[in-house]
Coordinates of N, CA and C in Angstrom, one line a residue:
X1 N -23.6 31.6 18.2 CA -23.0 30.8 17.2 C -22.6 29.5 17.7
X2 N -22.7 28.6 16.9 CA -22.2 27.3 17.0 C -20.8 26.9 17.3
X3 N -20.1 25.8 17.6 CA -18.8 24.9 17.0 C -18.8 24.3 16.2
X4 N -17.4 24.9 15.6 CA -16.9 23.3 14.7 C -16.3 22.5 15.3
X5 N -16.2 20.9 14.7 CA -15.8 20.0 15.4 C -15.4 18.8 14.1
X6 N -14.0 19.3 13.8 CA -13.4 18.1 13.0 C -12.9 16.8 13.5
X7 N -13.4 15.5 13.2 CA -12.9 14.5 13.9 C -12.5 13.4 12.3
X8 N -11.0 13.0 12.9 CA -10.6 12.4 11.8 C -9.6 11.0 12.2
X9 N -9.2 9.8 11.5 CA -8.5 9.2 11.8 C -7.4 8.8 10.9
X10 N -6.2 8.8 11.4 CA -4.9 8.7 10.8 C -5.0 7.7 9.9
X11 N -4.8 8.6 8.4 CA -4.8 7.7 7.0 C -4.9 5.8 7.3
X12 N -4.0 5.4 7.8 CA -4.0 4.1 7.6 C -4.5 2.9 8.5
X13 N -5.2 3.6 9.6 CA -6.2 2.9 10.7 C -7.7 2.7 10.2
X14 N -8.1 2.1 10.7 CA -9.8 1.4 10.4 C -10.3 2.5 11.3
X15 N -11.7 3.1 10.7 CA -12.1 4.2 12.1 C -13.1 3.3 12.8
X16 N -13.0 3.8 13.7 CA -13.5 3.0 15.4 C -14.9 3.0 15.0
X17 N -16.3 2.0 15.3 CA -17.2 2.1 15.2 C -18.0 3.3 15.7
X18 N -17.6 3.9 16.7 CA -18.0 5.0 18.1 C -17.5 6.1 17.4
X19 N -17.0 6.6 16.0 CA -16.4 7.6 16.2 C -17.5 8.7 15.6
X20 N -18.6 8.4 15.1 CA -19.5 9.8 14.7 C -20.2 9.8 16.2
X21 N -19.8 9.1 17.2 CA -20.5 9.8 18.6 C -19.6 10.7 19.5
X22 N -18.3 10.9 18.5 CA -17.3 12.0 19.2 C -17.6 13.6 19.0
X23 N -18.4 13.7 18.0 CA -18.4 15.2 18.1 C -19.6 15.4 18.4
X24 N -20.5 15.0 18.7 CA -21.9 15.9 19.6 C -21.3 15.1 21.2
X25 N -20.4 14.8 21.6 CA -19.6 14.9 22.8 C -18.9 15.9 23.0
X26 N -18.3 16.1 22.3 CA -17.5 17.4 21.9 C -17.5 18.9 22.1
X27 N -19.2 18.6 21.5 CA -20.0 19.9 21.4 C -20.4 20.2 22.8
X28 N -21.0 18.9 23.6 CA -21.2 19.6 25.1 C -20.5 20.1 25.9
X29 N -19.0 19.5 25.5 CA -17.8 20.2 26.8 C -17.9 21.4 25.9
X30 N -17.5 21.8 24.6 CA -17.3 23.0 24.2 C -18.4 23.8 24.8
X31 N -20.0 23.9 24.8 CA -20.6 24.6 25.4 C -20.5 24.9 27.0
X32 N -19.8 23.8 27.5 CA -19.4 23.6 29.0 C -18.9 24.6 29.6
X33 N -17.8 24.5 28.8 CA -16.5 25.1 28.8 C -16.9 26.9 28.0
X34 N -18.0 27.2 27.6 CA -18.4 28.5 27.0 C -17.4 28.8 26.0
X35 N -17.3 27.7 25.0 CA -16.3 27.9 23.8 C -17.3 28.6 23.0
X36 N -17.5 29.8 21.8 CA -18.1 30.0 21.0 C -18.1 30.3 19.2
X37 N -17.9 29.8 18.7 CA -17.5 30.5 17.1 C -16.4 29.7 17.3
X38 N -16.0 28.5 18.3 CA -14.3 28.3 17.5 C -14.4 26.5 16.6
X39 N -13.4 26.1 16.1 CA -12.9 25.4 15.8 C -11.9 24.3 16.4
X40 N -11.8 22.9 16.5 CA -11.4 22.5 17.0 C -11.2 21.1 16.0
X41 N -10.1 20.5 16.1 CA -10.1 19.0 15.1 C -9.4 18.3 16.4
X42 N -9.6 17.3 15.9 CA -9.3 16.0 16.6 C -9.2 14.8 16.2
X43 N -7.7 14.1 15.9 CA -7.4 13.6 15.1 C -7.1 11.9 16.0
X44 N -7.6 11.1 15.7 CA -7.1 9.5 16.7 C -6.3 8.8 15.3
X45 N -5.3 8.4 16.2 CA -3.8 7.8 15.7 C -3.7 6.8 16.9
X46 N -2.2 6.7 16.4 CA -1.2 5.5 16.9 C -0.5 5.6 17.6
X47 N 0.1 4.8 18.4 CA 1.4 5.4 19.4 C 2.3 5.4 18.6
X48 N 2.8 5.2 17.9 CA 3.7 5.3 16.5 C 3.9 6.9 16.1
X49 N 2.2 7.2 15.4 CA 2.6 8.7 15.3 C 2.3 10.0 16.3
X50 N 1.9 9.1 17.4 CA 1.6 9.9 18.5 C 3.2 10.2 18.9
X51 N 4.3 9.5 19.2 CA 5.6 9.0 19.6 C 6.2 10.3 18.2
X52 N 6.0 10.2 17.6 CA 6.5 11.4 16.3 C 5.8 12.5 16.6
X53 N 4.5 13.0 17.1 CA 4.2 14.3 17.4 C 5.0 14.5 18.9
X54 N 5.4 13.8 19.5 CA 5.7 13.9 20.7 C 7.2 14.8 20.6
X55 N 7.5 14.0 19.8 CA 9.3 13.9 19.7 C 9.5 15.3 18.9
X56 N 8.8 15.5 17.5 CA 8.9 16.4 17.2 C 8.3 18.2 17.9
X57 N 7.1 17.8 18.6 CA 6.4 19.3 19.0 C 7.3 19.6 20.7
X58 N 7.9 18.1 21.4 CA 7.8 18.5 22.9 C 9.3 18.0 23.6
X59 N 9.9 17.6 21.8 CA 11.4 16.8 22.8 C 11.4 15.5 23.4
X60 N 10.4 14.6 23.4 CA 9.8 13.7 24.2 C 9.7 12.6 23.3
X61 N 10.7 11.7 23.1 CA 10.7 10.2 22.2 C 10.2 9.2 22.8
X62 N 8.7 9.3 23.1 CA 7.8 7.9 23.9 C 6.6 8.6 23.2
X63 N 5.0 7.6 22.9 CA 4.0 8.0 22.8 C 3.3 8.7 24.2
X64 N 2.7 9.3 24.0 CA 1.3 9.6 25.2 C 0.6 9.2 24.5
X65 N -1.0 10.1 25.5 CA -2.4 9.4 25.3 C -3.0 10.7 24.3
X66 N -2.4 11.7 25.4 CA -3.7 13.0 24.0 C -2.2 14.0 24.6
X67 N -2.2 14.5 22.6 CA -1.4 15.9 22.6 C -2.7 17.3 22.0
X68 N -2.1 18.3 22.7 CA -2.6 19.5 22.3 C -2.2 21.1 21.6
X69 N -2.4 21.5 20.3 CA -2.1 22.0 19.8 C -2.7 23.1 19.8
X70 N -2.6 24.4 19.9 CA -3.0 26.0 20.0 C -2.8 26.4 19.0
X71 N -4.4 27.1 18.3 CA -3.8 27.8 16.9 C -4.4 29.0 17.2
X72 N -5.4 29.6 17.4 CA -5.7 30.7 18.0 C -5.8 32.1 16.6
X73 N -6.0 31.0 15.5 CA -6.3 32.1 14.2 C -7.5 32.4 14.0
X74 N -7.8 33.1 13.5 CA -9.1 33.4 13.2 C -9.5 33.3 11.5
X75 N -10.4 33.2 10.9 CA -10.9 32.9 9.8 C -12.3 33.2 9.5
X76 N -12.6 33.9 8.2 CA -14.4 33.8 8.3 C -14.7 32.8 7.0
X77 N -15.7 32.6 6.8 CA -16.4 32.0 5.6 C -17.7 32.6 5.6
X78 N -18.6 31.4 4.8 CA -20.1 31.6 4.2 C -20.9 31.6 6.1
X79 N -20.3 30.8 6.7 CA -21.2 30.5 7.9 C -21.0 31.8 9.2
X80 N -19.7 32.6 8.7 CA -19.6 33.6 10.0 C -17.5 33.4 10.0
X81 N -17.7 34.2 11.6 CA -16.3 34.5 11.6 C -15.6 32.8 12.8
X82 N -14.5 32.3 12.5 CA -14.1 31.5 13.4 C -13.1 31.6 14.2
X83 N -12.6 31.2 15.2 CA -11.5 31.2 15.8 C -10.9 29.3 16.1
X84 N -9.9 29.1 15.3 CA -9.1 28.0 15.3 C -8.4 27.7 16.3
X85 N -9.5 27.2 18.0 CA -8.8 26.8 18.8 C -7.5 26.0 18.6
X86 N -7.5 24.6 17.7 CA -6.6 24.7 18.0 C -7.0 22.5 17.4
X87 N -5.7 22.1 17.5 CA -5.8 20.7 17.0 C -5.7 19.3 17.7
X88 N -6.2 18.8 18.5 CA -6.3 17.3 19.5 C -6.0 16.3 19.0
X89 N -4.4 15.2 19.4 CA -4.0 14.0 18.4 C -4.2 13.1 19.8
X90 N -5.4 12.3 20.1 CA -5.2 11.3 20.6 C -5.0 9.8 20.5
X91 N -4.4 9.1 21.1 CA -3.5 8.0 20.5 C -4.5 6.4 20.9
X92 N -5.3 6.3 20.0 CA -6.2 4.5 20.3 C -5.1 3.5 20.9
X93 N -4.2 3.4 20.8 CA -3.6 2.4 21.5 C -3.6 2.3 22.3
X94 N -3.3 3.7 23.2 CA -2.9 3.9 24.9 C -4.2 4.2 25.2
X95 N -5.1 4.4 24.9 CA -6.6 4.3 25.2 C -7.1 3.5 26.1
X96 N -7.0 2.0 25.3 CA -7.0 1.0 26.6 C -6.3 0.6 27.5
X97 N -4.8 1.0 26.9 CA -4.3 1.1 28.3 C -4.4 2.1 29.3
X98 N -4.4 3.2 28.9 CA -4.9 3.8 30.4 C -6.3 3.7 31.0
X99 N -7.5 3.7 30.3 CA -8.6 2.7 31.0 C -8.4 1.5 32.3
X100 N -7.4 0.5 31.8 CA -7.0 -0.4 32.6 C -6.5 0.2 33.5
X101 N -5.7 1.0 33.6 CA -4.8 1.4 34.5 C -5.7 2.6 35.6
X102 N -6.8 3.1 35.1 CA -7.3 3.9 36.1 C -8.8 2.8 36.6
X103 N -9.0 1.7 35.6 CA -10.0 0.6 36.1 C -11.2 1.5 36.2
X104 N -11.6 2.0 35.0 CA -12.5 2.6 33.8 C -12.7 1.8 32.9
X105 N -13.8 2.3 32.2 CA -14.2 1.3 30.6 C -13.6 3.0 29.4
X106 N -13.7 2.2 28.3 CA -12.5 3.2 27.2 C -13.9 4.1 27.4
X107 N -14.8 4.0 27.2 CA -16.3 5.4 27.5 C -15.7 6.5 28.0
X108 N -15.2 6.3 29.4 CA -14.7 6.8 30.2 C -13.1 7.6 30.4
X109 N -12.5 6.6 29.7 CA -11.1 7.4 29.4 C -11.6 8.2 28.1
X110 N -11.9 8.0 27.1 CA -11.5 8.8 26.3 C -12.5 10.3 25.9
X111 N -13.7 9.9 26.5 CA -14.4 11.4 27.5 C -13.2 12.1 28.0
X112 N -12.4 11.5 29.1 CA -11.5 12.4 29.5 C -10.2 12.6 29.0
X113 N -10.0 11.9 27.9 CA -9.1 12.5 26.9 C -9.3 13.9 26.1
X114 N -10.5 14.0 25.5 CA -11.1 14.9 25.1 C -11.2 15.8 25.6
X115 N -11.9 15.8 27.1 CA -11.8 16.9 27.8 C -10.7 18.0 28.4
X116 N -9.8 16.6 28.6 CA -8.1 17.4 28.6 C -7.7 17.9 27.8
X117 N -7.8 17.0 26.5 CA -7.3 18.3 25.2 C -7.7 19.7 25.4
X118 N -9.3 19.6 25.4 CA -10.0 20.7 25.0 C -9.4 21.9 26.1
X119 N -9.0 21.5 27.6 CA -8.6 22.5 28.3 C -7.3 22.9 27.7
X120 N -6.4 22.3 27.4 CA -5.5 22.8 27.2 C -5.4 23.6 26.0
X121 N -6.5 23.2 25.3 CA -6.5 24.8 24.1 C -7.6 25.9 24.2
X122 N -7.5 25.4 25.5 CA -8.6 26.9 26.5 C -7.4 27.5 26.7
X123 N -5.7 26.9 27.4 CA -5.1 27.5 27.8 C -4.8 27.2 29.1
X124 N -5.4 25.8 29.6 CA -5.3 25.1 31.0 C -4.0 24.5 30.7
X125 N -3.3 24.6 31.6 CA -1.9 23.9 31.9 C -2.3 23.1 33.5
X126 N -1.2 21.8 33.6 CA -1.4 20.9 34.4 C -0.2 20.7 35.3
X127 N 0.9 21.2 34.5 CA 2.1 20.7 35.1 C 2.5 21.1 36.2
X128 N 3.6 20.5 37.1 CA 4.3 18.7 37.4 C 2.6 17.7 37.2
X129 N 1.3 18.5 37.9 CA 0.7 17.4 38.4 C -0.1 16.7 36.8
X130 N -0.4 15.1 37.7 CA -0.7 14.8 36.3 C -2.0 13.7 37.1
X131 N -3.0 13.2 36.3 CA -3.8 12.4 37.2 C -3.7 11.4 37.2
X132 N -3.8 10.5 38.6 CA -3.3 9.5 39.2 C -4.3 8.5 39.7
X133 N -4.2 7.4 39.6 CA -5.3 6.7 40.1 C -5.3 7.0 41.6
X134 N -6.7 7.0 42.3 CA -6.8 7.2 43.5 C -6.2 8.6 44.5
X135 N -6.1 9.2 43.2 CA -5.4 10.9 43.7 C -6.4 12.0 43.6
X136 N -6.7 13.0 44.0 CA -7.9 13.7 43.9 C -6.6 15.0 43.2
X137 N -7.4 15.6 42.1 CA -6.3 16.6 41.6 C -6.0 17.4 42.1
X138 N -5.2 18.8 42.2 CA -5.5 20.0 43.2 C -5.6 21.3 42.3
X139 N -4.5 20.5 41.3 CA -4.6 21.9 40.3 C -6.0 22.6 39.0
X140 N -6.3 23.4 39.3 CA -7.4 24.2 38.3 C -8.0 23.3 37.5
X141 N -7.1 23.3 36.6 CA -7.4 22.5 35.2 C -7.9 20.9 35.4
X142 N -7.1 20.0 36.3 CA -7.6 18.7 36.4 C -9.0 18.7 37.2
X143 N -9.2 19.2 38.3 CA -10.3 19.9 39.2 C -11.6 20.1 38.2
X144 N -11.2 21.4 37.1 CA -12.3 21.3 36.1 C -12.2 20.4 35.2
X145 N -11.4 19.7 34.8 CA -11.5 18.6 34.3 C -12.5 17.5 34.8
X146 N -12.2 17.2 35.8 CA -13.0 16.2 36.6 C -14.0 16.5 37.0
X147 N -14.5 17.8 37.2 CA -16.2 18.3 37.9 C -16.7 17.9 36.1
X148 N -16.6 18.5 35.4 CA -17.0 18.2 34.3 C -17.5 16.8 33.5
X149 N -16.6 15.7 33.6 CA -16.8 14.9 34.0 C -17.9 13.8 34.8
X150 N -17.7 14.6 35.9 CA -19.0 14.1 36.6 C -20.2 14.5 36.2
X151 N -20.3 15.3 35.7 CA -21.6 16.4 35.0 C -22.0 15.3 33.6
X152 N -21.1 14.9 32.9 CA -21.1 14.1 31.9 C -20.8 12.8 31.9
X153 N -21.2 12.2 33.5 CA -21.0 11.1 33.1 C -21.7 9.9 32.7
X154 N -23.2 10.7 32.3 CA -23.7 9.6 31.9 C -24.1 9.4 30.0
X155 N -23.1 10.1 29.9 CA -22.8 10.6 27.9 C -22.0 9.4 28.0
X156 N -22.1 9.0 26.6 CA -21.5 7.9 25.8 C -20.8 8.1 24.5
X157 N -19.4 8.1 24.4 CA -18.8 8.4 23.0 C -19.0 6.6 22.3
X158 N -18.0 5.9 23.6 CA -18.1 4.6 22.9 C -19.1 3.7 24.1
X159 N -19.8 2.8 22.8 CA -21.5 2.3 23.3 C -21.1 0.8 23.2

């Protein structure tokens, strides 16, 4: 069975020219990653309401770059049975800034935006560590984060 792969942008933003090249990106980490039958949305916003899912889901009154949400329900329809990994809010503003900051093009960050989401609604946790320019990860999740990556680096969300 296939994935779903909802990609959406916050009511009052212009959608990015690159964005129907987010979900057959999507699709390959999900197959990567041996996701099967699930569901997954992914929503690009603002630091505005990124800074409001922050504050409200994690205690944390500042934007980040990508939050991750676990739903882990299940549902069937006409196409079969699904499992609702779960919901990805990443934030376009901090996009290029963290690009700049790891001295990447936005291609590149937001590949690995996506990819972080998606681990974390596998169930990958990162914490204290977080990735750093010029730092090699150590923990699980960043490690496959980053081999992954390399596997994909010659995919293109934004062209």
């Amino acid at each position: 069975m296939a994935n779903r792969v909802l990609v959406s942008v916050q009511e009052d933003l212009d959608s990015p020219l690159w964005l129907e090249n987010v979900q057959p990106f999507v699709q390959k980490v999900l197959k990567a990653f041996n996701f099967d039958g699930e569901e997954i949305s992914i929503l690009f916003c603002n630091d505005s309401y990124m800074q409001e899912l922050n504050s409200n889901y994690r205690g944390i009154d500042s934007p980040t770059d990508v939050l991750s949400f676990e739903n882990d329900e299940e549902y069937e329809d006409e196409e079969g049975k699904w499992l609702c990994a779960g919901d990805i809010a990443i934030s376009l503003d901090t996009l290029p800034v963290n690009a700049a900051y790891f001295e990447q093009t936005e291609n590149d960050e937001i590949k690995r935006l996506l990819v972080h989401g998606i681990l974390h609604l596998n169930g990958y946790d990162h914490e204290p560590e977080h990735i750093e320019k010029g730092v090699e990860p150590e923990c699980e999740m960043l490690v496959k984060q980053e081999n992954l990556l390399k596997e994909l680096k010659n995919e293109s969300v934004i062209k």
